[in-house]
Short mmCIF file of C-alpha atoms in Angstrom, two decimals:
data_model
loop_
_atom_site.label_atom_id
_atom_site.label_comp_id
_atom_site.label_asym_id
_atom_site.label_seq_id
_atom_site.Cartn_x
_atom_site.Cartn_y
_atom_site.Cartn_z
CA MET A 925 41.91 72.51 121.62
CA ALA A 926 42.27 76.15 121.32
CA TYR A 927 40.20 79.04 120.20
CA VAL A 928 40.89 82.13 118.00
CA ASN A 929 40.30 84.68 116.55
CA ARG A 930 40.50 85.51 112.39
CA ASN A 931 43.84 86.83 111.78
CA GLU A 932 45.19 83.92 114.48
CA PHE A 933 44.14 81.45 113.12
CA ALA A 934 45.18 82.52 109.22
CA ASP A 935 49.03 83.22 111.16
CA ILE A 936 48.69 79.26 112.54
CA ILE A 937 47.79 78.16 108.44
CA GLY A 938 49.62 79.85 107.36
CA LYS A 939 47.23 82.34 104.88
CA SER A 940 45.59 85.50 104.83
CA PRO A 941 42.72 86.85 106.92
CA LYS A 942 40.85 87.40 103.91
CA TRP A 943 41.88 83.51 103.14
CA VAL A 944 40.11 82.04 106.12
CA GLY A 945 37.15 85.08 105.78
CA ASN A 946 36.00 83.08 102.18
CA LEU A 947 37.11 79.76 104.38
CA ILE A 948 33.96 80.76 107.27
CA ASP A 949 31.85 81.83 104.07
CA ALA A 950 32.88 78.26 102.80
CA GLY A 951 31.28 76.40 105.53
CA LEU A 952 34.48 76.73 107.80
CA PRO A 953 33.27 76.06 111.83
CA HIS A 954 33.44 79.36 113.99
CA GLU A 955 31.78 80.69 116.63
CA GLY A 956 30.54 84.35 116.82
CA GLY A 957 29.53 86.34 114.78
CA GLY A 958 32.68 88.43 113.92
CA GLY A 959 30.93 91.91 113.64
CA ARG A 960 30.72 94.54 116.60
CA GLY A 961 30.79 93.39 119.61
CA LYS A 962 30.63 89.86 118.64
CA PRO A 963 34.45 88.27 118.11
CA MET A 964 34.31 85.56 115.41
CA VAL A 965 35.56 82.84 117.07
CA ILE A 966 37.86 79.96 115.62
CA ASN A 967 38.59 75.89 117.40
CA THR A 968 41.43 75.24 115.64
CA GLU A 969 41.54 71.15 116.40
CA LEU A 970 37.74 71.52 114.01
CA ALA A 971 38.81 74.07 111.11
CA ILE A 972 41.53 71.90 110.68
CA ASN A 973 39.62 68.94 110.81
CA TRP A 974 37.38 70.70 108.33
CA LEU A 975 40.23 72.03 105.80
CA ILE A 976 41.57 67.55 106.07
CA ASP A 977 38.34 66.81 105.02
CA ARG A 978 37.25 68.75 102.31
CA ASP A 979 41.22 68.61 100.65
CA VAL A 980 40.81 65.46 100.77
CA LYS A 981 37.01 65.44 99.21
CA LYS A 982 38.20 67.66 96.26
CA GLN A 983 41.49 65.41 95.90
CA ILE A 984 38.35 62.06 95.52
CA GLY A 985 36.27 64.32 93.53
CA ASP A 986 33.13 64.36 96.70
CA LEU A 987 32.29 67.84 97.19
CA GLN A 988 29.08 67.76 96.95
CA ASN A 989 25.33 68.92 97.50
CA ASP A 990 22.78 66.57 100.25
CA ASP A 991 21.83 65.64 96.08
CA GLY A 992 25.06 64.49 94.71
CA ALA A 993 25.59 67.15 92.78
CA PRO A 994 27.90 69.45 92.96
CA VAL A 995 27.96 72.83 95.17
CA GLU A 996 27.35 75.29 91.40
CA GLY A 997 29.14 78.96 91.58
CA THR A 998 31.42 78.19 94.48
CA LYS A 999 35.00 77.37 93.12
CA ASP A 1000 35.01 74.08 95.62
CA GLY A 1001 32.00 73.40 93.06
CA GLU A 1002 33.41 74.50 89.95
CA GLU A 1003 37.01 72.71 90.88
CA LEU A 1004 34.94 69.28 91.14
CA LEU A 1005 32.75 69.86 88.49
CA LEU A 1006 35.92 70.18 86.11
CA THR A 1007 38.06 67.34 88.39
CA MET A 1008 34.76 65.51 87.01
CA ALA A 1009 35.86 66.40 84.02
CA LYS A 1010 38.78 65.04 83.79
CA ARG A 1011 37.86 61.92 84.97
CA ARG A 1012 35.26 61.18 81.96
CA LYS A 1013 37.47 62.61 79.66
CA ALA A 1014 40.42 59.96 81.04
CA ASP A 1015 38.02 57.76 80.69
CA VAL A 1016 37.34 58.72 76.72
CA ASP A 1017 41.11 58.37 76.06
CA ALA A 1018 40.76 54.85 78.05
CA ALA A 1019 38.54 53.76 75.89
CA LYS A 1020 39.81 54.45 73.38
CA ALA A 1021 43.67 53.17 73.86
CA GLU A 1022 41.74 49.50 74.43
CA GLN A 1023 40.53 49.99 71.33
CA SER A 1024 43.70 50.36 69.59
CA VAL A 1025 45.31 47.58 71.77
CA ILE A 1026 45.17 44.20 70.24
CA ASP A 1027 46.15 41.16 72.35
CA LEU A 1028 49.29 39.03 72.56
CA GLU A 1029 47.93 35.95 70.58
CA ASP A 1030 45.75 37.88 68.46
CA VAL A 1031 48.63 39.83 67.21
CA GLY A 1032 50.82 36.10 66.38
CA GLN A 1033 47.42 34.54 64.48
CA PHE A 1034 47.37 36.87 62.34
CA LEU A 1035 51.22 37.28 61.64
CA TYR A 1036 50.91 33.86 60.99
CA SER A 1037 47.59 34.76 58.44
CA ILE A 1038 49.51 37.02 56.62
CA SER A 1039 52.17 35.46 56.77
CA THR A 1040 50.95 32.35 55.58
CA LEU A 1041 48.68 34.10 52.69
CA TYR A 1042 51.29 36.32 51.09
CA GLY A 1043 54.15 33.11 51.29
CA ASN A 1044 51.55 31.51 49.23
CA GLU A 1045 51.08 33.98 46.97
CA LEU A 1046 54.97 34.27 46.58
CA ASN A 1047 55.25 30.55 46.02
CA ASN A 1048 53.10 29.99 43.12
CA LEU A 1049 54.40 33.61 42.29
CA GLY A 1050 56.52 32.04 39.60
CA ALA A 1051 54.12 28.95 38.55
CA ARG A 1052 51.23 31.70 37.43
CA LEU A 1053 54.05 33.39 36.13
CA ALA A 1054 56.54 31.20 34.05
CA PRO A 1055 54.00 30.95 30.69
CA GLU A 1056 53.41 34.03 30.04
CA VAL A 1057 56.36 35.22 31.02
CA ALA A 1058 58.85 32.50 28.63
CA GLN A 1059 56.60 34.03 25.36
CA ILE A 1060 58.38 37.43 25.83
CA ASN A 1061 61.84 37.54 24.59
CA GLU A 1062 62.43 40.88 25.69
CA PRO A 1063 63.66 40.87 29.52
CA ALA A 1064 62.37 45.43 30.78
CA MET A 1065 58.92 43.80 29.33
CA CYS A 1066 59.36 40.41 31.74
CA LYS A 1067 60.65 42.70 34.48
CA HIS A 1068 57.59 44.64 34.35
CA ARG A 1069 55.19 41.67 34.47
CA ILE A 1070 56.23 40.67 37.30
CA ASP A 1071 56.96 43.67 38.29
CA ILE A 1072 52.81 44.24 38.26
CA GLU A 1073 51.41 40.79 39.57
CA CYS A 1074 54.75 41.39 42.30
CA ARG A 1075 51.93 45.10 43.15
CA ARG A 1076 48.52 43.22 43.18
CA VAL A 1077 49.96 40.59 45.19
CA ARG A 1078 51.10 43.44 47.80
CA THR A 1079 47.88 45.08 46.72
CA ALA A 1080 46.12 42.13 48.39
CA THR A 1081 47.83 41.82 51.32
CA ALA A 1082 47.73 45.41 52.35
CA GLU A 1083 43.74 44.41 51.59
CA ARG A 1084 43.88 41.62 54.17
CA LEU A 1085 45.33 43.68 57.18
CA ARG A 1086 42.44 46.52 56.57
CA ARG A 1087 40.22 43.35 56.36
CA PHE A 1088 41.83 41.59 59.73
CA VAL A 1089 42.51 45.42 61.40
CA SER A 1090 37.45 45.69 60.44
CA GLU A 1091 36.58 42.52 62.03
CA TYR A 1092 38.71 42.72 64.57
CA ARG A 1093 37.63 45.95 65.72
CA GLU A 1094 34.15 44.76 65.59
CA GLN A 1095 34.44 41.34 66.86
CA GLN A 1096 36.00 43.51 69.79
CA ARG A 1097 32.59 45.74 69.55
CA ASN A 1098 30.17 42.90 70.28
CA ASN A 1099 31.58 40.21 72.52
CA GLY A 1100 34.89 41.70 73.65
CA GLY A 1101 36.46 39.56 72.35
CA CYS A 1102 39.45 37.61 69.14
CA GLU A 1103 38.90 34.53 67.56
CA ALA A 1104 42.25 35.51 64.44
CA THR A 1105 41.78 32.17 62.51
CA GLU A 1106 43.91 31.16 59.63
CA GLU A 1107 42.87 32.01 56.27
CA CYS A 1108 44.05 30.22 52.80
CA SER A 1109 45.74 32.82 49.72
CA GLU A 1110 42.54 34.49 48.25
CA LEU A 1111 44.17 35.26 45.18
CA GLY A 1112 46.36 33.54 42.58
CA ASN A 1113 45.52 29.54 42.57
#
Protein backbone atom coordinates (compact mmCIF):
# COMPACT_ATOMS: atom_id res chain seq x y z
CA MET A 1 0.00 0.00 0.00
CA ALA A 2 1.57 3.24 -1.21
CA TYR A 3 0.54 6.81 -0.62
CA VAL A 4 1.07 9.30 -3.45
CA ASN A 5 -0.01 12.79 -4.43
CA ARG A 6 -2.31 13.61 -7.33
CA ASN A 7 0.48 14.07 -9.91
CA GLU A 8 2.17 10.82 -8.91
CA PHE A 9 -1.13 8.94 -9.11
CA ALA A 10 -1.73 10.45 -12.57
CA ASP A 11 1.67 9.10 -13.67
CA ILE A 12 0.87 5.66 -12.23
CA ILE A 13 -2.37 5.28 -14.17
CA GLY A 14 -1.18 7.13 -17.28
CA LYS A 15 -3.63 10.02 -17.10
CA SER A 16 -3.35 13.77 -16.55
CA PRO A 17 -3.53 15.38 -13.09
CA LYS A 18 -6.69 17.18 -14.26
CA TRP A 19 -8.30 13.81 -15.07
CA VAL A 20 -7.39 12.59 -11.56
CA GLY A 21 -8.92 15.80 -10.18
CA ASN A 22 -12.16 14.98 -11.98
CA LEU A 23 -12.04 11.49 -10.45
CA ILE A 24 -11.56 13.01 -7.01
CA ASP A 25 -14.65 15.17 -7.62
CA ALA A 26 -16.49 11.96 -8.61
CA GLY A 27 -15.53 10.26 -5.34
CA LEU A 28 -12.02 8.82 -5.73
CA PRO A 29 -10.84 8.04 -2.17
CA HIS A 30 -8.19 10.43 -0.91
CA GLU A 31 -6.98 12.07 2.28
CA GLY A 32 -6.22 15.70 2.95
CA GLY A 33 -7.70 18.74 1.32
CA GLY A 34 -5.18 19.40 -1.33
CA GLY A 35 -5.19 23.06 -0.32
CA ARG A 36 -2.32 25.17 0.85
CA GLY A 37 -0.52 23.38 3.64
CA LYS A 38 -2.75 20.29 3.35
CA PRO A 39 -1.25 17.94 0.82
CA MET A 40 -3.63 15.56 -0.93
CA VAL A 41 -2.69 11.95 -0.34
CA ILE A 42 -4.08 9.07 -2.37
CA ASN A 43 -3.91 5.52 -1.13
CA THR A 44 -3.09 3.71 -4.39
CA GLU A 45 -4.68 0.41 -3.33
CA LEU A 46 -8.00 2.03 -2.38
CA ALA A 47 -7.97 4.31 -5.45
CA ILE A 48 -7.26 1.51 -7.93
CA ASN A 49 -9.94 -0.69 -6.35
CA TRP A 50 -12.35 2.24 -6.59
CA LEU A 51 -11.49 2.72 -10.29
CA ILE A 52 -12.02 -0.98 -11.00
CA ASP A 53 -15.33 -1.05 -9.11
CA ARG A 54 -16.50 2.10 -10.89
CA ASP A 55 -15.62 0.72 -14.31
CA VAL A 56 -17.38 -2.59 -13.57
CA LYS A 57 -20.48 -0.69 -12.47
CA LYS A 58 -20.34 1.34 -15.70
CA GLN A 59 -20.11 -1.83 -17.77
CA ILE A 60 -23.08 -3.50 -16.12
CA GLY A 61 -25.11 -0.31 -15.87
CA ASP A 62 -25.19 -0.22 -12.10
CA LEU A 63 -23.78 3.24 -11.32
CA GLN A 64 -26.65 4.62 -9.25
CA ASN A 65 -27.56 6.69 -6.18
CA ASP A 66 -28.69 5.12 -2.93
CA ASP A 67 -32.28 5.39 -4.18
CA GLY A 68 -31.42 3.37 -7.30
CA ALA A 69 -31.53 6.28 -9.75
CA PRO A 70 -28.56 7.24 -11.94
CA VAL A 71 -26.47 10.09 -10.60
CA GLU A 72 -27.94 13.00 -12.56
CA GLY A 73 -25.71 15.72 -13.96
CA THR A 74 -22.57 13.63 -13.76
CA LYS A 75 -20.75 12.17 -16.70
CA ASP A 76 -21.08 8.69 -15.20
CA GLY A 77 -24.79 9.19 -14.58
CA GLU A 78 -25.35 10.38 -18.13
CA GLU A 79 -23.37 7.43 -19.48
CA LEU A 80 -25.50 5.11 -17.37
CA LEU A 81 -28.71 6.71 -18.66
CA LEU A 82 -27.41 6.28 -22.21
CA THR A 83 -26.50 2.64 -21.52
CA MET A 84 -29.95 2.00 -20.03
CA ALA A 85 -31.61 3.64 -23.06
CA LYS A 86 -29.52 1.46 -25.40
CA ARG A 87 -30.59 -1.64 -23.47
CA ARG A 88 -34.27 -0.63 -23.68
CA LYS A 89 -33.87 -0.05 -27.43
CA ALA A 90 -32.21 -3.46 -27.78
CA ASP A 91 -35.12 -5.02 -25.87
CA VAL A 92 -37.62 -3.32 -28.18
CA ASP A 93 -35.65 -4.43 -31.25
CA ALA A 94 -35.53 -7.99 -29.90
CA ALA A 95 -39.29 -7.95 -29.27
CA LYS A 96 -39.88 -6.76 -32.84
CA ALA A 97 -37.63 -9.51 -34.16
CA GLU A 98 -39.57 -12.07 -32.12
CA GLN A 99 -42.76 -10.94 -33.84
CA SER A 100 -41.25 -11.61 -37.25
CA VAL A 101 -39.96 -15.07 -36.35
CA ILE A 102 -42.13 -18.10 -36.95
CA ASP A 103 -41.52 -21.56 -35.51
CA LEU A 104 -40.21 -24.10 -38.01
CA GLU A 105 -43.01 -26.50 -37.13
CA ASP A 106 -45.59 -23.78 -37.83
CA VAL A 107 -43.90 -22.98 -41.14
CA GLY A 108 -44.23 -26.63 -42.16
CA GLN A 109 -47.92 -26.70 -41.30
CA PHE A 110 -48.48 -23.40 -43.06
CA LEU A 111 -46.69 -24.49 -46.25
CA TYR A 112 -48.67 -27.73 -46.25
CA SER A 113 -51.91 -25.77 -45.92
CA ILE A 114 -51.02 -23.37 -48.73
CA SER A 115 -49.77 -26.13 -51.04
CA THR A 116 -53.01 -28.07 -50.41
CA LEU A 117 -55.08 -25.01 -51.21
CA TYR A 118 -53.10 -24.21 -54.35
CA GLY A 119 -52.97 -27.85 -55.47
CA ASN A 120 -56.73 -28.29 -55.09
CA GLU A 121 -57.35 -25.16 -57.08
CA LEU A 122 -55.03 -26.30 -59.87
CA ASN A 123 -56.54 -29.80 -59.87
CA ASN A 124 -60.02 -28.34 -60.29
CA LEU A 125 -59.01 -25.75 -62.86
CA GLY A 126 -59.82 -27.98 -65.85
CA ALA A 127 -63.16 -29.12 -64.44
CA ARG A 128 -64.23 -25.54 -63.73
CA LEU A 129 -63.16 -24.13 -67.09
CA ALA A 130 -63.78 -27.04 -69.51
CA PRO A 131 -67.49 -26.40 -70.13
CA GLU A 132 -66.94 -22.68 -70.65
CA VAL A 133 -63.77 -22.93 -72.74
CA ALA A 134 -65.18 -25.76 -74.91
CA GLN A 135 -67.75 -23.37 -76.34
CA ILE A 136 -65.11 -20.78 -77.36
CA ASN A 137 -63.68 -21.27 -80.87
CA GLU A 138 -61.05 -18.51 -80.62
CA PRO A 139 -57.71 -19.64 -79.03
CA ALA A 140 -56.92 -16.13 -77.77
CA MET A 141 -60.26 -15.99 -75.97
CA CYS A 142 -59.63 -19.44 -74.42
CA LYS A 143 -56.23 -18.26 -73.18
CA HIS A 144 -57.78 -15.06 -71.82
CA ARG A 145 -60.41 -17.00 -69.84
CA ILE A 146 -57.76 -19.39 -68.44
CA ASP A 147 -55.54 -16.43 -67.48
CA ILE A 148 -58.44 -14.81 -65.60
CA GLU A 149 -58.99 -18.01 -63.60
CA CYS A 150 -55.26 -18.37 -62.85
CA ARG A 151 -55.13 -14.78 -61.56
CA ARG A 152 -58.12 -15.54 -59.32
CA VAL A 153 -56.29 -18.58 -57.92
CA ARG A 154 -53.11 -16.50 -57.30
CA THR A 155 -55.13 -13.72 -55.65
CA ALA A 156 -56.96 -16.19 -53.40
CA THR A 157 -53.67 -17.84 -52.43
CA ALA A 158 -52.08 -14.47 -51.65
CA GLU A 159 -55.11 -13.53 -49.55
CA ARG A 160 -54.77 -16.80 -47.61
CA LEU A 161 -51.09 -15.98 -46.99
CA ARG A 162 -52.02 -12.53 -45.61
CA ARG A 163 -54.76 -14.02 -43.44
CA PHE A 164 -52.39 -16.64 -42.06
CA VAL A 165 -49.83 -14.01 -41.06
CA SER A 166 -52.53 -11.93 -39.38
CA GLU A 167 -53.97 -14.94 -37.52
CA TYR A 168 -50.51 -16.16 -36.51
CA ARG A 169 -49.51 -12.79 -35.06
CA GLU A 170 -52.80 -12.56 -33.18
CA GLN A 171 -52.33 -16.03 -31.72
CA GLN A 172 -48.74 -15.15 -30.72
CA ARG A 173 -49.98 -12.06 -28.91
CA ASN A 174 -52.79 -13.94 -27.15
CA ASN A 175 -51.06 -17.10 -25.95
CA GLY A 176 -47.47 -17.06 -27.10
CA GLY A 177 -48.02 -20.02 -29.45
CA CYS A 178 -49.52 -20.86 -32.77
CA GLU A 179 -51.52 -23.82 -33.97
CA ALA A 180 -51.67 -23.78 -37.75
CA THR A 181 -54.51 -25.87 -39.09
CA GLU A 182 -54.88 -27.41 -42.51
CA GLU A 183 -57.69 -25.83 -44.45
CA CYS A 184 -59.47 -27.13 -47.50
CA SER A 185 -59.82 -25.05 -50.62
CA GLU A 186 -62.30 -22.24 -50.18
CA LEU A 187 -62.25 -21.08 -53.77
CA GLY A 188 -63.85 -23.10 -56.54
CA ASN A 189 -65.91 -26.05 -55.38
